[in-house]
XYZ file of C-alpha atoms in Angstrom:
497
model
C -35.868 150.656 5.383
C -33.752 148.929 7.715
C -35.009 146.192 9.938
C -34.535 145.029 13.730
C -32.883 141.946 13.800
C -34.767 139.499 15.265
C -34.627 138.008 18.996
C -35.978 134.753 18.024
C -36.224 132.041 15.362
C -39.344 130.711 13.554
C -38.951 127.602 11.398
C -38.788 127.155 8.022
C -42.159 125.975 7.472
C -43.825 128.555 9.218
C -47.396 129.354 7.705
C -47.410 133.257 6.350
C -49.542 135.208 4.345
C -52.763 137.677 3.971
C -56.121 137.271 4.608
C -59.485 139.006 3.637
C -62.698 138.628 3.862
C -65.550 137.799 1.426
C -68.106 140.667 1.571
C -65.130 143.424 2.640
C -63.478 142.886 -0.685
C -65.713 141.286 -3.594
C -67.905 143.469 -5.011
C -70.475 141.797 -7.436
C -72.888 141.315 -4.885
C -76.486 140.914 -7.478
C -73.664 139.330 -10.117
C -74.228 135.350 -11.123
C -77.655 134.342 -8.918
C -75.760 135.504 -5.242
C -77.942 136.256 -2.796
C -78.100 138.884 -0.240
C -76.748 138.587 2.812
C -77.337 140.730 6.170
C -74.706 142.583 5.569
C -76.227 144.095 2.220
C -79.395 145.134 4.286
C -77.536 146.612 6.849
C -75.431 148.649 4.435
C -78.122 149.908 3.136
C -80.526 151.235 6.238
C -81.003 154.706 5.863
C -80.534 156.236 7.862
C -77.040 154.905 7.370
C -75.333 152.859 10.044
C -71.884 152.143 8.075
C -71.122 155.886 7.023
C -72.430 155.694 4.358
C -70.052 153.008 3.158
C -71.371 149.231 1.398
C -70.129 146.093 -0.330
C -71.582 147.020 -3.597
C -68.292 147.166 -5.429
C -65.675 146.973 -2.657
C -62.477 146.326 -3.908
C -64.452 144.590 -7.040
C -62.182 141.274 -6.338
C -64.923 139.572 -8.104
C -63.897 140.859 -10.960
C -59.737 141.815 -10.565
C -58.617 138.489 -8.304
C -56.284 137.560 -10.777
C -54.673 140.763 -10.177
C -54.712 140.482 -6.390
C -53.275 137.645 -6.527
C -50.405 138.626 -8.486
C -49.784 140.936 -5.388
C -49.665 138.471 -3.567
C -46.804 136.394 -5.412
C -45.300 139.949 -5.184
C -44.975 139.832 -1.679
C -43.822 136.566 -1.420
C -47.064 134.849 0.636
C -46.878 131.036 1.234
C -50.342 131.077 2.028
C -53.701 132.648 1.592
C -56.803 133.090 4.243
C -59.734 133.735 2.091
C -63.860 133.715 3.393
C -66.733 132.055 0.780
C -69.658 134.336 0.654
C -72.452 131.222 1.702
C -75.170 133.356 -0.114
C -72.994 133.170 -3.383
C -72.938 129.461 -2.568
C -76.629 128.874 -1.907
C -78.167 132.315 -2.708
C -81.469 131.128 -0.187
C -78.562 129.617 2.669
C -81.369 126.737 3.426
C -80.597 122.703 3.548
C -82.979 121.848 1.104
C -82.445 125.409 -1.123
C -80.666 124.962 -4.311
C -77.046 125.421 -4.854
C -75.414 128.425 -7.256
C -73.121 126.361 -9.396
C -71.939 130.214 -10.783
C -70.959 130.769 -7.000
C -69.390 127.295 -6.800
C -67.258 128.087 -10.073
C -66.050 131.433 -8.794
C -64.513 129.843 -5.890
C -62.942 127.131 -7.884
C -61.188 129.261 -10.032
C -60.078 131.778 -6.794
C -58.792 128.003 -5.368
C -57.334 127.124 -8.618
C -55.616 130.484 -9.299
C -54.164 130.242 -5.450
C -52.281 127.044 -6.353
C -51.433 127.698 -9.423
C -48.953 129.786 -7.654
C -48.211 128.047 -4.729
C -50.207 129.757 -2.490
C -51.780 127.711 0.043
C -55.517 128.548 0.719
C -56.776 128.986 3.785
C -60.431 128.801 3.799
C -62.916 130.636 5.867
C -66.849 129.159 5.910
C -68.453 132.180 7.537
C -66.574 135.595 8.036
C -70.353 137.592 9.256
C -72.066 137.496 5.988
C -75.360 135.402 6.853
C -77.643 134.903 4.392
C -80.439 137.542 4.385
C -83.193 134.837 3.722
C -82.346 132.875 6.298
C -82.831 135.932 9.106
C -85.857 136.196 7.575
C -86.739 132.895 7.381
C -86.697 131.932 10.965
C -84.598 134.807 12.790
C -81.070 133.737 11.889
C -78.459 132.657 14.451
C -81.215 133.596 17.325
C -82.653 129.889 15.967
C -80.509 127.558 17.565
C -81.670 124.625 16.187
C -82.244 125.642 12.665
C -79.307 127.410 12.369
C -77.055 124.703 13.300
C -78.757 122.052 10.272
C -78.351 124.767 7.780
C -74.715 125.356 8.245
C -73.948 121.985 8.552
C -75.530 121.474 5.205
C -73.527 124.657 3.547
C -70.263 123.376 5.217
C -70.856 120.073 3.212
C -71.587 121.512 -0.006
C -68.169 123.114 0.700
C -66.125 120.079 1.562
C -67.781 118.217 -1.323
C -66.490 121.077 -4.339
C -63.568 122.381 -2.689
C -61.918 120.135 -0.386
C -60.131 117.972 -2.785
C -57.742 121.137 -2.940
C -58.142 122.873 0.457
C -56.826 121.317 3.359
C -57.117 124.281 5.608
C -60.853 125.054 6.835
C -61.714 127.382 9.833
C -65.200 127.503 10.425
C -66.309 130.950 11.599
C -64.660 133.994 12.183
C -64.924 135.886 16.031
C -68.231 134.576 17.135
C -67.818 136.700 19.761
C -68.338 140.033 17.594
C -71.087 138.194 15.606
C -72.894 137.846 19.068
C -71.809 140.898 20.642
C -72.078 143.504 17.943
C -74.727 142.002 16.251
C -77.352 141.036 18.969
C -76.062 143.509 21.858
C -74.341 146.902 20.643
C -76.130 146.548 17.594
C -73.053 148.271 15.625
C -72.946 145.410 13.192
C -75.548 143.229 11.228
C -78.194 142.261 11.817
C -77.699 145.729 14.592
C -80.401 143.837 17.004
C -79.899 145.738 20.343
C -82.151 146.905 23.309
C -79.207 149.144 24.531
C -78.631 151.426 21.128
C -80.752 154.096 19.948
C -80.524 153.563 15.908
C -81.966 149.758 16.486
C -85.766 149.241 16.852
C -85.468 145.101 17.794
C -83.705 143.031 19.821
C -82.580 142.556 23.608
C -79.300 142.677 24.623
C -79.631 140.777 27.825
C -80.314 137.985 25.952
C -79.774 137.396 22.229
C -76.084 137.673 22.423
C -75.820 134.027 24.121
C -78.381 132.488 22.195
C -76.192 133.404 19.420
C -73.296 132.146 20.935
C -74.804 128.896 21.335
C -76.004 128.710 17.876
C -72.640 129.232 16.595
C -71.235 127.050 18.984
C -73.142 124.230 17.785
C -73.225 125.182 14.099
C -69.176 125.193 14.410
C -69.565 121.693 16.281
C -71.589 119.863 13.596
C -69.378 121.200 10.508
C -66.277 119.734 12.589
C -67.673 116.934 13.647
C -69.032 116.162 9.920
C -65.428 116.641 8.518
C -64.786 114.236 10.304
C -66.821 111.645 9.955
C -67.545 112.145 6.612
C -64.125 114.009 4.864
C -61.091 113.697 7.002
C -59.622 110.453 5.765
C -60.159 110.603 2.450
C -59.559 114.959 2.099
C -56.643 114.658 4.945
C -57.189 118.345 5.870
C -57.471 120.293 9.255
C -60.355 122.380 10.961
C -60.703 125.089 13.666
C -61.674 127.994 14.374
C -60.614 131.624 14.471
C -60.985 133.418 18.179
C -60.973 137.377 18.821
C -60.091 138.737 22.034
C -58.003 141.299 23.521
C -55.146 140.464 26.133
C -56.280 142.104 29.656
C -53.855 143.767 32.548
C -54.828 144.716 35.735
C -55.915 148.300 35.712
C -54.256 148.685 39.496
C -51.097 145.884 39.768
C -51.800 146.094 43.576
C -55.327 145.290 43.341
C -56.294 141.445 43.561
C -59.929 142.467 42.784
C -58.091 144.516 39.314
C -56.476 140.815 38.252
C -59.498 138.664 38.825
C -61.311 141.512 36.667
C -58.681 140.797 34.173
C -58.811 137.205 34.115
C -62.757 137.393 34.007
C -62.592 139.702 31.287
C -61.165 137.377 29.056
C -63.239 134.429 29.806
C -65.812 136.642 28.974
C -63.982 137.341 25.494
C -62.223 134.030 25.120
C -63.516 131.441 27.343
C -67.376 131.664 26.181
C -66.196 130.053 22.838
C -62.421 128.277 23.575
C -64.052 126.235 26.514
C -67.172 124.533 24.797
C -64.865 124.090 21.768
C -60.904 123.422 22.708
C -62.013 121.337 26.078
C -65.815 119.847 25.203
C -66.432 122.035 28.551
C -69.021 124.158 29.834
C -68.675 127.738 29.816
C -66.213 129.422 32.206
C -67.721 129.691 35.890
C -67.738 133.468 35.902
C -69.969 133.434 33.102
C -72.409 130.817 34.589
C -72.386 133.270 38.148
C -73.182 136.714 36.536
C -75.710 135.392 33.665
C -77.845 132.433 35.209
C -80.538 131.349 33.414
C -79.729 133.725 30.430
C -76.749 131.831 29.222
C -78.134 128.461 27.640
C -77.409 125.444 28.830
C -75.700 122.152 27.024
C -77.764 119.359 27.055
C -75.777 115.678 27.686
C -76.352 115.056 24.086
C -74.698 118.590 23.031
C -71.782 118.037 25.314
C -71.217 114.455 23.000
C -71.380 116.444 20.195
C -69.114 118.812 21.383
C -66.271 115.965 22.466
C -66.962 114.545 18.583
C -65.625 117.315 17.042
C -62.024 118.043 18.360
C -60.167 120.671 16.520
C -56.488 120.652 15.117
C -55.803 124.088 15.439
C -56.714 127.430 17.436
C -56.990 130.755 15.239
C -56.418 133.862 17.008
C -57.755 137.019 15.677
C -55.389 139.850 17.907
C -55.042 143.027 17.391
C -54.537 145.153 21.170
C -54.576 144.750 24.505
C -55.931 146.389 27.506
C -56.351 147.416 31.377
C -58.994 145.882 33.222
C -60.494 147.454 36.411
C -63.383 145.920 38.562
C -66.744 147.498 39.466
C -68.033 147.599 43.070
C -71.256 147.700 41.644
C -73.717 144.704 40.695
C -73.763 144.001 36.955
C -75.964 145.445 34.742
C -78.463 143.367 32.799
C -77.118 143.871 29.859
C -72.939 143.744 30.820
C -71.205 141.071 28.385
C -67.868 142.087 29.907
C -67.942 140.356 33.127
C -68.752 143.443 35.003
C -64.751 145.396 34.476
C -64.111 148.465 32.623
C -61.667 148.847 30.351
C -59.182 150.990 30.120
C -56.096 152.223 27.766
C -54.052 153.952 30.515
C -53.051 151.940 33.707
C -54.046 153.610 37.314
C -50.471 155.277 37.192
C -51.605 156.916 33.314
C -48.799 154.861 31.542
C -50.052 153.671 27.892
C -50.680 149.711 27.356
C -48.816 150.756 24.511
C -48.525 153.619 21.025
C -51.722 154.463 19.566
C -52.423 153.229 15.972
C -55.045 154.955 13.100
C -57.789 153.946 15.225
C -58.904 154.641 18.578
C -59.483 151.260 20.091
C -56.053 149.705 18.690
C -52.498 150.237 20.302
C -49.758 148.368 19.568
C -48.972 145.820 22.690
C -46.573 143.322 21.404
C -45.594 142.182 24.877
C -48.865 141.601 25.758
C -49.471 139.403 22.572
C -46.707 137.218 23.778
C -48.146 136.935 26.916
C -51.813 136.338 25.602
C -50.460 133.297 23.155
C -48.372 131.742 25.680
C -51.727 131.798 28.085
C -53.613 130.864 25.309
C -51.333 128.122 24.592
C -51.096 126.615 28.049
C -55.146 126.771 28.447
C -56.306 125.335 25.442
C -53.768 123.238 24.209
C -54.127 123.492 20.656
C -51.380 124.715 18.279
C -52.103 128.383 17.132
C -52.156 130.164 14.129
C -52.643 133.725 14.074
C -55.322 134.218 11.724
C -55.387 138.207 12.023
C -53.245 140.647 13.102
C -52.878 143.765 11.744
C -52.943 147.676 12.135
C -53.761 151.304 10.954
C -51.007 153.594 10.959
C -51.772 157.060 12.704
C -53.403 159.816 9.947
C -53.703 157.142 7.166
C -57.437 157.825 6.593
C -56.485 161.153 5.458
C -53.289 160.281 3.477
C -52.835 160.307 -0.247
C -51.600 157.131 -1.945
C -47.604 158.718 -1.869
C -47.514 159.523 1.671
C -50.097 156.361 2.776
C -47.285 154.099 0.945
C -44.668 154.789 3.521
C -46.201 152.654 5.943
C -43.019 153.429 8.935
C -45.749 152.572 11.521
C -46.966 148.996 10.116
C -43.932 147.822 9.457
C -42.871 148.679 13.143
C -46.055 146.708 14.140
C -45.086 143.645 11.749
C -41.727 143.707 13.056
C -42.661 143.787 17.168
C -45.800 141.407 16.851
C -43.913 138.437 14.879
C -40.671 138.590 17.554
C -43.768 138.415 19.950
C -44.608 134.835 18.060
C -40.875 133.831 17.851
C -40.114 134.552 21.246
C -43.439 132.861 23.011
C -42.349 129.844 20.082
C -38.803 129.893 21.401
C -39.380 130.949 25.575
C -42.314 129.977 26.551
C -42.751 127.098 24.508
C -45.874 128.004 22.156
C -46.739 125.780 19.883
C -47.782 128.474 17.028
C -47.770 127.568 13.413
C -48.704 130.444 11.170
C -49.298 133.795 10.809
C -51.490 136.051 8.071
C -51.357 140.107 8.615
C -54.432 141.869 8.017
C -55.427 142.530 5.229
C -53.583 142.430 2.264
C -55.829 145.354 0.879
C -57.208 148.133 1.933
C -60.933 147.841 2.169
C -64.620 147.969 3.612
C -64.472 148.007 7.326
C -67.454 147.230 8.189
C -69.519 149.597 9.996
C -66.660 152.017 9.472
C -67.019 152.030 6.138
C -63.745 152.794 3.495
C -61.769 155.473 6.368
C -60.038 153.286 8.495
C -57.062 151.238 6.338
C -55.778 148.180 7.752
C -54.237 146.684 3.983
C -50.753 146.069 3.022
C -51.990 147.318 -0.395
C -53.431 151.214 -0.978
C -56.812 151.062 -2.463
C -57.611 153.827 -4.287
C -61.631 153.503 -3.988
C -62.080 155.768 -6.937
C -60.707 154.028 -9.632
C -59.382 150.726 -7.587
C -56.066 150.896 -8.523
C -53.752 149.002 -6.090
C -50.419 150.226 -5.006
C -48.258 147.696 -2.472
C -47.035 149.760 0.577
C -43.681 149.394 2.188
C -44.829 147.051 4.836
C -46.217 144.374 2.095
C -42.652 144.237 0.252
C -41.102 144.200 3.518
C -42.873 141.653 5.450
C -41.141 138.797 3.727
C -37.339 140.027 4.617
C -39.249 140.065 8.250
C -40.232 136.689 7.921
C -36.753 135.418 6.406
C -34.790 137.214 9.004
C -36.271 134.964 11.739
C -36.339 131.785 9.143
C -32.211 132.874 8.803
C -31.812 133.608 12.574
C -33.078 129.577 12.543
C -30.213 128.495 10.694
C -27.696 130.298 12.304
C -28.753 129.583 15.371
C -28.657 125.790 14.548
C -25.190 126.150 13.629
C -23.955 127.645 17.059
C -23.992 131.207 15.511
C -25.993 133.928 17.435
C -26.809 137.046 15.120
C -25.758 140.198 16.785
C -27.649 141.701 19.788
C -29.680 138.120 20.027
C -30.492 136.161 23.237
């Protein structure tokens, strides 16, 4: 399969890889004293909320990492984001619970088995999975103040067994869909919503930003720990990895269409990036349409919050999309800063060609765009900590036509120039880069259709076969690394700027 040359150079230290997630992949879940997590109750509601899809077995990487991980040497990753299941860790989640030492080993030997062939490991302390106990406990992430201690504790545990190797920790993973799906839609766990028939608890005008806060906070005091307690002697990094979609203006001509686009992203990004990359308060837009419902940071908080400084920004991006305002007042239970969104512009022209899933189209000019403004906002180099696609039909492919991946690889291809060029143009200081996912797997509350992997799963007997895109996405990745050297040496490739 040929490949576009690329407009831009990355260096040759560039961060690139996979990355997964703990309960989408591992399988094992009553193996070895783990214990459950809210994503095995949800699974398991009946009647079913996931399509009839769970974690049970996943892609059994409990059992078959070695294996994956040969794949991965196959492909020709530097580096490796993984998640720790924290109920695998301490089954109970609690500070003064006891800790699994069979959880501890199995992430020792995943750590091990990583640098053994020079794959760096990226590691992820809380990818959605909270322990079930804990919900039960004392209501989860809706207890601020409990939360925060118990995470704290867990991140130590993990600094203390596994930071002598990893030097590359991000926190959580999209707080905003934790908050948002879990305590407002309801689509994901714990699926607390006021607003969604199949959930019988919650309130969606305001458990999403008590969540937000909790996490907030819990993220804080596992940064701010590091580095009190880890940094100089462990000489590792920590942040945090960010979702959020880039937004247009629904109507170009409309001022009231860009301010809905800007607010629509504060709303996505700002809630989190503010407290965290600037030790600010939430963005003003947020403050004006929520009141009282959005928690406030105390003085002591806000110390906190300028104690933990973080050394990178990881951005989970996948689409963009048009924003257009509403005349009308929000509703009580709006967490999009009163704009609708759209995938057609006022003229009907496409933010961009439509993937294996409805929400996603493929926008690389608009991810350019979004890291340059997330660059120039936060300050904070970036690594792109997701990124990834479906290709159109592939939930209803066989393994020999779901292999020739024309569609990803196209995606790859148009997303990392996006990197090079807001690197090279606009001045981005961006640092890595890990496609989602290396394999096919559970996705979530869509269960095993939708296939975002580099890798075909075949669910029945879990055989893995690499598609084109995974083989490919290292000449990708050279190309750029080559374009580097030539363009060092006064020698443009053809058709470059």
């Amino acid at each position: 399969m040929a490949l576009n040359l690329p407009q831009a150079p990355l260096p040759g230290d560039f961060q690139w890889g996979f990355a997964t997630a703990s309960y989408q992949i591992e399988g094992a879940v009553d193996e070895d004293g783990r214990g459950k997590s809210i994503w095995d109750t949800f699974c398991h509601l009946e009647p079913t909320r996931t399509k009839g899809a769970n974690g049970d077995i996943a892609c059994d990487h409990y059992h078959r990492f070695d294996e994956d991980f040969d794949l991965l040497s196959k492909y020709g990753a530097k580096a490796y984001r993984l998640s720790l299941s924290w109920s695998r860790i301490i089954p109970l989640g609690g500070r003064n619970d006891p800790i699994n030492e069979k959880g501890i080993a199995f992430y020792n030997q995943l750590i091990d088995a990583l640098l053994a062939r020079g794959i760096t490991p990226w590691v992820t302390l809380y990818h959605w999975d909270l322990p079930q106990r804990l919900h039960d406990r004392y209501g989860g992430w809706l207890n601020i103040e409990e939360s925060q201690l118990d995470f704290e504790r867990y991140a130590k545990v993990c600094y203390e067994r596994f930071g002598d190797r990893v030097k590359h920790w991000i926190t959580l993973n999209e707080p905003w869909i934790v908050s948002i799906f879990g305590y407002s839609t309801g689509g994901n766990a714990p699926g607390r919503s006021s607003t969604n028939p199949q959930s019988t608890e919650g309130n969606s005008a305001t458990e999403p930003w008590i969540v937000g806060k909790a996490l907030i906070l819990s993220h804080t005091r596992a940064v701010r720990l590091y580095n009190k307690e880890f940094r100089v002697s462990q000489k590792g990094q920590v942040g945090i990895s960010l979702n959020g979609d880039y937004y247009e203006p629904w109507n170009a001509q409309d001022e009231r269409d860009h301010q809905a686009a800007e607010r629509r992203m504060e709303f996505h990004i700002g809630w989190f990036a503010n407290p965290i990359c600037l030790a600010e308060d939430y963005p003003e837009c947020m403050r004006e349409q929520l009141g009282d419902r959005l928690p406030k940071f105390t003085e002591a908080e806000f110390a906190l919050l300028r104690e933990a400084d973080v050394d990178f920004y990881g951005m989970n991006y996948y689409t963009s999309q048009f924003a257009r305002h509403c005349d009308a007042p929000a509703m009580e239970d709006d967490y999009k800063g009163n704009v609708e969104e759209f995938q057609e512009n006022n003229r009907g022209l496409s933010v961009g060609e439509p993937s294996g899933v409805h929400w996603l189209r493929s926008t690389p000019d608009l991810f350019r765009k979004h890291l340059t403004r997330v660059y120039r906002k936060y300050k904070k180099p970036i690594y792109i900590t997701e990124n990834g696609c479906p290709c159109p039909g592939e939930d209803k492919m066989e393994v020999e036509e779901a292999v020739n991946d024309t569609y990803r690889v196209r995606y790859f291809q148009d997303h990392i120039n996006a990197v090079a060029l807001s690197r090279s143009e606009d001045g981005s200081d961006i640092r890595g880069y890990f496609a989602w996912s290396l394999l096919d797997n559970l996705e979530w509350s869509d269960g095993y259709g939708v296939r975002f992997g580099v890798t075909f799963t075949d669910y029945n007997t879990l055989t893995r076969t690499p598609k084109k895109s995974a083989l490919l996405l290292r000449k990708i990745f050279e190309s750029h690394m080559r374009t580097r050297e030539e363009t060092s040496n006064g020698n443009l490739p053809e058709g470059s700027k």
